[in-house]
PDB file of C-alpha atoms in Angstrom:
ATOM      1  CA  MET A  23       9.321  17.151  -0.647  1.00 45.00           C
ATOM      2  CA  HIS A  24      11.879  14.718  -2.098  1.00 46.00           C
ATOM      3  CA  ILE A  25      12.951  15.587  -5.646  1.00 45.00           C
ATOM      4  CA  LEU A  26      12.039  12.104  -6.922  1.00 46.00           C
ATOM      5  CA  PHE A  27       8.449  12.095  -5.672  1.00 45.00           C
ATOM      6  CA  PRO A  28       6.796  14.488  -8.191  1.00 47.00           C
ATOM      7  CA  LEU A  29       8.404  12.479 -10.989  1.00 43.00           C
ATOM      8  CA  LEU A  30       7.070   9.191  -9.646  1.00 48.00           C
ATOM      9  CA  LEU A  31       3.562  10.656  -9.403  1.00 50.00           C
ATOM     10  CA  SER A  32       3.694  11.476 -13.106  1.00 44.00           C
ATOM     11  CA  ILE A  33       4.408   7.903 -14.214  1.00 40.00           C
ATOM     12  CA  PRO A  34       1.385   6.381 -16.014  1.00 39.00           C
ATOM     13  CA  LEU A  35       0.204   3.084 -14.585  1.00 36.00           C
ATOM     14  CA  SER A  36       0.426  -0.106 -16.631  1.00 33.00           C
ATOM     15  CA  HIS A  37       0.682  -3.832 -16.029  1.00 30.00           C
ATOM     16  CA  SER A  38       4.193  -3.237 -14.731  1.00 31.00           C
ATOM     17  CA  LEU A  39       5.432   0.049 -13.372  1.00 34.00           C
ATOM     18  CA  ILE A  40       8.584   0.990 -15.302  1.00 32.00           C
ATOM     19  CA  LEU A  41      10.599   4.024 -14.295  1.00 32.00           C
ATOM     20  CA  PRO A  42      11.276   6.142 -17.396  1.00 29.00           C
ATOM     21  CA  ASN A  43      14.681   7.305 -18.584  1.00 28.00           C
ATOM     22  CA  LEU A  44      15.828  10.156 -16.379  1.00 24.00           C
ATOM     23  CA  ARG A  45      18.303  12.985 -16.880  1.00 25.00           C
ATOM     24  CA  PRO A  46      21.808  12.027 -15.711  1.00 27.00           C
ATOM     25  CA  SER A  47      21.653  14.989 -13.320  1.00 27.00           C
ATOM     26  CA  LEU A  48      18.747  13.384 -11.417  1.00 25.00           C
ATOM     27  CA  PRO A  49      20.245  10.496  -9.405  1.00 30.00           C
ATOM     28  CA  LEU A  50      18.045   7.618  -8.307  1.00 29.00           C
ATOM     29  CA  PRO A  51      18.388   6.490  -4.677  1.00 35.00           C
ATOM     30  CA  HIS A  52      19.913   3.138  -3.790  1.00 36.00           C
ATOM     31  CA  ASN A  53      21.120   2.609  -7.385  1.00 34.00           C
ATOM     32  CA  LEU A  54      17.571   2.128  -8.668  1.00 34.00           C
ATOM     33  CA  SER A  55      17.867   1.656 -12.430  1.00 34.00           C
ATOM     34  CA  SER A  56      15.898   3.904 -14.759  1.00 31.00           C
ATOM     35  CA  THR A  57      14.401   0.748 -16.292  1.00 32.00           C
ATOM     36  CA  THR A  58      13.566  -0.996 -13.023  1.00 36.00           C
ATOM     37  CA  THR A  59      10.315  -2.967 -13.294  1.00 38.00           C
ATOM     38  CA  ILE A  60       8.043  -3.556 -10.334  1.00 40.00           C
ATOM     39  CA  PRO A  61       6.286  -6.835 -11.242  1.00 37.00           C
ATOM     40  CA  GLY A  62       2.700  -7.417 -10.243  1.00 36.00           C
ATOM     41  CA  VAL A  63       2.023  -3.850  -9.171  1.00 41.00           C
ATOM     42  CA  VAL A  64      -0.972  -3.549 -11.473  1.00 38.00           C
ATOM     43  CA  SER A  65      -2.618  -6.736 -12.731  1.00 40.00           C
ATOM     44  CA  ASP A  66      -5.994  -7.864 -13.981  1.00 39.00           C
ATOM     45  CA  ARG A  67      -6.135 -10.302 -11.062  1.00 45.00           C
ATOM     46  CA  ALA A  68      -6.053  -7.594  -8.421  1.00 51.00           C
ATOM     47  CA  PRO A  69      -7.625  -4.319  -9.556  1.00 69.00           C
ATOM     48  CA  SER A  70      -8.357  -1.367  -7.331  1.00 81.00           C
ATOM     49  CA  PHE A  71     -11.794  -1.426  -5.737  1.00 89.00           C
ATOM     50  CA  CYS A  72     -13.143   2.061  -5.247  1.00 89.00           C
ATOM     51  CA  LYS A  73     -15.333   2.680  -2.220  1.00 81.00           C
ATOM     52  CA  GLY A  74     -15.988   6.386  -2.613  1.00 63.00           C
ATOM     53  CA  THR A  75     -19.757   6.004  -2.194  1.00 63.00           C
ATOM     54  CA  SER A  76     -19.512   3.816   0.911  1.00 77.00           C
ATOM     55  CA  ALA A  77     -20.172   5.629   4.170  1.00 79.00           C
ATOM     56  CA  ALA A  78     -17.980   3.170   6.080  1.00 82.00           C
ATOM     57  CA  TRP A  79     -14.980   4.295   4.050  1.00 84.00           C
ATOM     58  CA  ALA A  80     -15.721   7.888   3.122  1.00 83.00           C
ATOM     59  CA  GLU A  81     -17.792   9.468   5.886  1.00 81.00           C
ATOM     60  CA  SER A  82     -16.512  10.626   9.228  1.00 80.00           C
ATOM     61  CA  PRO A  83     -18.848  11.977  11.916  1.00 77.00           C
ATOM     62  CA  SER A  84     -16.113  13.979  13.611  1.00 70.00           C
ATOM     63  CA  GLN A  85     -13.741  14.879  10.781  1.00 68.00           C
ATOM     64  CA  LEU A  86     -13.775  16.810   7.533  1.00 80.00           C
ATOM     65  CA  PRO A  87     -14.476  14.959   4.252  1.00 87.00           C
ATOM     66  CA  LEU A  88     -11.504  13.313   2.605  1.00 91.00           C
ATOM     67  CA  ASP A  89      -9.301  15.763   0.714  1.00 94.00           C
ATOM     68  CA  ILE A  90      -7.396  13.941  -2.034  1.00 94.00           C
ATOM     69  CA  ALA A  91      -4.591  16.497  -1.692  1.00 96.00           C
ATOM     70  CA  ASP A  92      -3.999  15.133   1.821  1.00 97.00           C
ATOM     71  CA  CYS A  93      -3.597  11.668   0.276  1.00 97.00           C
ATOM     72  CA  THR A  94      -0.933  12.847  -2.160  1.00 96.00           C
ATOM     73  CA  ILE A  95       1.001  14.409   0.731  1.00 97.00           C
ATOM     74  CA  ALA A  96       0.650  11.222   2.788  1.00 97.00           C
ATOM     75  CA  LEU A  97       1.810   9.211  -0.230  1.00 97.00           C
ATOM     76  CA  GLY A  98       4.872  11.422  -0.662  1.00 97.00           C
ATOM     77  CA  ARG A  99       5.820  11.111   2.995  1.00 97.00           C
ATOM     78  CA  PHE A 100       5.302   7.355   2.852  1.00 97.00           C
ATOM     79  CA  PHE A 101       7.694   7.164  -0.103  1.00 97.00           C
ATOM     80  CA  VAL A 102      10.407   9.271   1.510  1.00 97.00           C
ATOM     81  CA  ARG A 103      10.210   7.816   5.011  1.00 96.00           C
ATOM     82  CA  VAL A 104       9.354   4.164   4.353  1.00 96.00           C
ATOM     83  CA  VAL A 105       9.842   3.194   0.703  1.00 97.00           C
ATOM     84  CA  GLN A 106      13.060   4.961  -0.222  1.00 96.00           C
ATOM     85  CA  PRO A 107      15.185   3.440   2.587  1.00 96.00           C
ATOM     86  CA  HIS A 108      13.968  -0.067   1.628  1.00 94.00           C
ATOM     87  CA  LEU A 109      13.564   0.006  -2.159  1.00 92.00           C
ATOM     88  CA  ARG A 110      14.943  -3.479  -2.763  1.00 90.00           C
ATOM     89  CA  ASP A 111      14.097  -5.092   0.571  1.00 93.00           C
ATOM     90  CA  ASP A 112      11.630  -7.984   0.661  1.00 92.00           C
ATOM     91  CA  TYR A 113       9.427  -7.975   3.746  1.00 93.00           C
ATOM     92  CA  GLU A 114       7.247 -10.630   5.268  1.00 91.00           C
ATOM     93  CA  PHE A 115       4.034  -8.900   6.297  1.00 93.00           C
ATOM     94  CA  LEU A 116       2.171 -10.504   9.179  1.00 91.00           C
ATOM     95  CA  GLY A 117      -1.314 -10.220  10.590  1.00 91.00           C
ATOM     96  CA  PRO A 118      -1.792  -9.665  14.332  1.00 88.00           C
ATOM     97  CA  LYS A 119      -0.340 -12.544  16.396  1.00 82.00           C
ATOM     98  CA  ALA A 120       0.982 -14.318  13.282  1.00 85.00           C
ATOM     99  CA  TRP A 121       4.415 -15.950  13.273  1.00 85.00           C
ATOM    100  CA  PRO A 122       6.940 -15.571  10.423  1.00 85.00           C
ATOM    101  CA  ARG A 123       7.104 -18.581   8.128  1.00 78.00           C
ATOM    102  CA  PHE A 124       9.529 -17.420   5.426  1.00 71.00           C
ATOM    103  CA  GLY A 125      12.863 -17.910   7.155  1.00 71.00           C
ATOM    104  CA  LYS A 126      15.029 -16.470   4.385  1.00 68.00           C
ATOM    105  CA  TYR A 127      13.348 -13.069   4.641  1.00 63.00           C
ATOM    106  CA  PRO A 128      14.663 -11.489   7.842  1.00 68.00           C
ATOM    107  CA  ARG A 129      12.650  -8.290   7.566  1.00 87.00           C
ATOM    108  CA  VAL A 130       9.219  -8.545   9.166  1.00 89.00           C
ATOM    109  CA  ALA A 131       6.416  -5.969   9.310  1.00 90.00           C
ATOM    110  CA  VAL A 132       3.436  -6.553  11.601  1.00 91.00           C
ATOM    111  CA  THR A 133       0.132  -5.134  10.374  1.00 94.00           C
ATOM    112  CA  PRO A 134      -2.136  -3.166  10.444  1.00 95.00           C
ATOM    113  CA  ARG A 135      -0.052  -0.058   9.819  1.00 95.00           C
ATOM    114  CA  LYS A 136      -1.510   3.377   9.187  1.00 96.00           C
ATOM    115  CA  TYR A 137       0.104   6.470   7.692  1.00 95.00           C
ATOM    116  CA  GLU A 138      -1.926   9.661   8.055  1.00 94.00           C
ATOM    117  CA  HIS A 139      -2.024  13.235   6.886  1.00 95.00           C
ATOM    118  CA  GLY A 140      -4.961  15.519   7.502  1.00 94.00           C
ATOM    119  CA  THR A 141      -8.177  13.849   6.362  1.00 95.00           C
ATOM    120  CA  CYS A 142      -6.474  10.910   4.637  1.00 96.00           C
ATOM    121  CA  VAL A 143      -5.295   7.552   5.980  1.00 96.00           C
ATOM    122  CA  LEU A 144      -3.107   5.121   4.033  1.00 97.00           C
ATOM    123  CA  ALA A 145      -3.091   1.656   5.567  1.00 97.00           C
ATOM    124  CA  ILE A 146      -1.500  -1.756   5.170  1.00 97.00           C
ATOM    125  CA  ALA A 147      -3.393  -4.737   6.566  1.00 96.00           C
ATOM    126  CA  MET A 148      -3.774  -8.410   5.798  1.00 94.00           C
ATOM    127  CA  ILE A 149      -6.915  -9.005   3.734  1.00 92.00           C
ATOM    128  CA  ASN A 150      -8.213 -11.564   6.221  1.00 90.00           C
ATOM    129  CA  PHE A 151      -8.160  -8.907   8.951  1.00 93.00           C
ATOM    130  CA  TYR A 152     -11.535  -7.764   7.595  1.00 90.00           C
ATOM    131  CA  PRO A 153     -14.619  -9.957   7.127  1.00 86.00           C
ATOM    132  CA  SER A 154     -16.039 -10.476   3.664  1.00 83.00           C
ATOM    133  CA  SER A 155     -18.934  -8.193   4.624  1.00 82.00           C
ATOM    134  CA  VAL A 156     -16.431  -5.325   4.744  1.00 85.00           C
ATOM    135  CA  LEU A 157     -14.346  -6.345   1.714  1.00 84.00           C
ATOM    136  CA  ARG A 158     -17.060  -7.792  -0.524  1.00 74.00           C
ATOM    137  CA  GLU A 159     -14.717  -7.940  -3.506  1.00 78.00           C
ATOM    138  CA  ARG A 160     -12.144 -10.059  -1.717  1.00 76.00           C
ATOM    139  CA  GLY A 161     -13.900 -13.399  -2.308  1.00 72.00           C
ATOM    140  CA  GLU A 162     -14.156 -16.178   0.210  1.00 72.00           C
ATOM    141  CA  GLY A 163     -10.464 -17.018   0.373  1.00 72.00           C
ATOM    142  CA  PRO A 164      -8.849 -18.680   2.209  1.00 80.00           C
ATOM    143  CA  PHE A 165      -6.324 -15.928   2.841  1.00 86.00           C
ATOM    144  CA  ALA A 166      -3.002 -16.407   4.577  1.00 87.00           C
ATOM    145  CA  ASN A 167      -1.873 -14.431   7.597  1.00 89.00           C
ATOM    146  CA  ASN A 168       1.562 -13.927   6.016  1.00 89.00           C
ATOM    147  CA  ASP A 169       2.732 -12.719   2.624  1.00 92.00           C
ATOM    148  CA  LEU A 170       5.795 -11.244   0.933  1.00 91.00           C
ATOM    149  CA  ALA A 171       6.032  -7.803  -0.648  1.00 93.00           C
ATOM    150  CA  ARG A 172       8.194  -4.748  -0.993  1.00 95.00           C
ATOM    151  CA  TYR A 173       7.114  -1.366   0.281  1.00 96.00           C
ATOM    152  CA  LEU A 174       7.668  -0.068  -3.254  1.00 96.00           C
ATOM    153  CA  SER A 175       4.899  -2.360  -4.545  1.00 95.00           C
ATOM    154  CA  ILE A 176       2.578  -1.214  -1.760  1.00 97.00           C
ATOM    155  CA  TRP A 177       3.358   2.421  -2.572  1.00 97.00           C
ATOM    156  CA  ALA A 178       2.485   1.783  -6.223  1.00 96.00           C
ATOM    157  CA  ARG A 179      -0.833   0.212  -5.207  1.00 95.00           C
ATOM    158  CA  LEU A 180      -1.659   3.167  -2.958  1.00 97.00           C
ATOM    159  CA  ARG A 181      -0.813   5.534  -5.786  1.00 96.00           C
ATOM    160  CA  GLU A 182      -3.076   3.535  -8.112  1.00 94.00           C
ATOM    161  CA  ILE A 183      -5.970   3.819  -5.652  1.00 94.00           C
ATOM    162  CA  ILE A 184      -5.527   7.557  -5.122  1.00 95.00           C
ATOM    163  CA  PHE A 185      -5.345   8.420  -8.806  1.00 92.00           C
ATOM    164  CA  THR A 186      -7.777   5.798 -10.118  1.00 91.00           C
ATOM    165  CA  CYS A 187     -10.463   6.041  -7.466  1.00 90.00           C
ATOM    166  CA  GLY A 188      -9.929   9.680  -6.536  1.00 90.00           C
ATOM    167  CA  GLY A 189     -10.946   8.739  -3.001  1.00 89.00           C
ATOM    168  CA  PRO A 190     -11.259   5.734  -0.701  1.00 94.00           C
ATOM    169  CA  GLY A 191     -10.475   2.274  -2.027  1.00 93.00           C
ATOM    170  CA  TRP A 192      -8.263  -0.773  -1.692  1.00 93.00           C
ATOM    171  CA  ALA A 193      -6.157  -3.184  -3.743  1.00 93.00           C
ATOM    172  CA  ALA A 194      -4.386  -6.474  -3.139  1.00 92.00           C
ATOM    173  CA  VAL A 195      -0.603  -6.827  -2.931  1.00 93.00           C
ATOM    174  CA  GLY A 196       1.614  -9.832  -2.376  1.00 92.00           C
ATOM    175  CA  ASP A 197       3.582 -12.727  -3.733  1.00 83.00           C
ATOM    176  CA  GLU A 198       0.636 -14.360  -5.600  1.00 63.00           C
ATOM    177  CA  GLY A 199       1.737 -17.758  -4.327  1.00 62.00           C
ATOM    178  CA  GLN A 200      -0.446 -20.650  -3.184  1.00 61.00           C
ATOM    179  CA  TRP A 201      -3.014 -18.397  -1.518  1.00 60.00           C
ATOM    180  CA  GLY A 202      -2.887 -15.543  -4.019  1.00 77.00           C
ATOM    181  CA  GLN A 203      -2.251 -12.006  -2.792  1.00 89.00           C
ATOM    182  CA  ASN A 204      -2.924 -11.598   0.916  1.00 92.00           C
ATOM    183  CA  ILE A 205      -1.911  -8.020   1.748  1.00 95.00           C
ATOM    184  CA  GLY A 206      -4.294  -5.101   1.335  1.00 94.00           C
ATOM    185  CA  ALA A 207      -3.306  -1.522   0.530  1.00 96.00           C
ATOM    186  CA  PHE A 208      -6.062   0.825   1.712  1.00 96.00           C
ATOM    187  CA  VAL A 209      -7.091   4.470   1.480  1.00 96.00           C
ATOM    188  CA  TRP A 210      -9.907   5.862   3.595  1.00 95.00           C
ATOM    189  CA  THR A 211     -11.070   8.964   5.447  1.00 94.00           C
ATOM    190  CA  LYS A 212      -9.672   9.807   8.856  1.00 93.00           C
ATOM    191  CA  GLY A 213     -12.291   8.992  11.521  1.00 91.00           C
ATOM    192  CA  SER A 214     -14.424   6.811   9.227  1.00 92.00           C
ATOM    193  CA  ASP A 215     -15.778   3.433  10.304  1.00 90.00           C
ATOM    194  CA  MET A 216     -12.894   1.691   8.524  1.00 92.00           C
ATOM    195  CA  ASP A 217     -10.438   3.897  10.381  1.00 93.00           C
ATOM    196  CA  GLU A 218     -12.077   3.216  13.731  1.00 91.00           C
ATOM    197  CA  ARG A 219     -12.194  -0.570  13.242  1.00 91.00           C
ATOM    198  CA  THR A 220      -8.480  -0.715  12.386  1.00 93.00           C
ATOM    199  CA  PRO A 221      -5.989  -0.583  15.299  1.00 88.00           C
ATOM    200  CA  ASN A 222      -3.950   2.588  15.477  1.00 73.00           C
ATOM    201  CA  GLU A 223      -0.437   1.507  14.533  1.00 61.00           C
ATOM    202  CA  THR A 224       0.379   4.894  13.024  1.00 48.00           C
ATOM    203  CA  ILE A 225       4.049   5.390  12.179  1.00 48.00           C
TER     204      ILE A 225
END
């Protein structure tokens, strides 16, 4: 496991995630400052919604129950493989069949995307990919099919879900522009109804 990951797991969540002062002997990748702030990671406007009692999120007829330890491993791999190489890169996240509309952001990520380990699935999908009957907390919208975010912000949201909910849940991520936040960060059980209804774009 990457040396930075256990440290990041220990950071308490607040309205902005601030990396604490680190020993000089522990370098940060990509020149990430020890006081780097990730704005909008945790806000009153977009809390985590825990779905641990919902069968559609938590139960799997063919798999074992969700093991939160699997989620922490998946989160660590997501950080090392996806977040760390792109710490300061802005991405335009798109729903299926959507076209980019932010020309100055050359990096594009088509969703849904799923990252799995054992019983746990971490997913990125546009909020409007799911009907309001599935995401009751999302409101009526409208929600855009495009939004801007960094993988670091999505990682922080996934971490918030895992350690706040202790199981399945979701939270909103995004630029908070005209249409609010339009990207969803999700945690659910492998083989659950939510997993089955989401296309398998596992990376």
